[in-house]
C-alpha angles and dihedrals in degrees: 000000000000118000125198123187128187127191130212131191134173117265109237113248093019138070090233129102133228115220126194146175118187105322097335122101139188132183118229120199145137125254115283109284096011112120092329094314120152098196091240097129148018121297123224097266091050091049090050090052091047091050092053095042096040093050090048092050089053091048091051087058094044092050095044091051091048089051093046091240126131124224117214100187138005126193118180127176123187124193118193119201116206125198143163138024113309087037111243136172107262100175141009121200119196123195119189136188119184128180118195117218091236093048093246124144110280095200096108092050092045094050096043092048090051091048092056100034105135099205096042092047092046092052094043092052095039124236133217114255119194136182125218122186111225 
């Protein structure tokens, strides 16, 4: 089993949060004027889209390396639809364009990377989420 933990803390003087894992950081906030937000970071829907798309980009690289094929360019776009009250993500649409360095058809790399994409698979299958007060 692999375990990954991230941490978040408020940013002094703002109502935003700083998140980190190892030496990587991200700012989380609401749009300017929304519930005290200053618009200085990503909101939850954007982070969800980045998680899906970022994981898929990584998996495209993992798969291409495993196949001994080199990717020249990757373009991924993720659209998150939100509905209901409370507001929840109801759909994620991923669009991908991959160009192989040798000009070959990227279909096999694209499909295999999607098949093994950790975040997309986790969301599609559902995962338990729990809250513990510390």
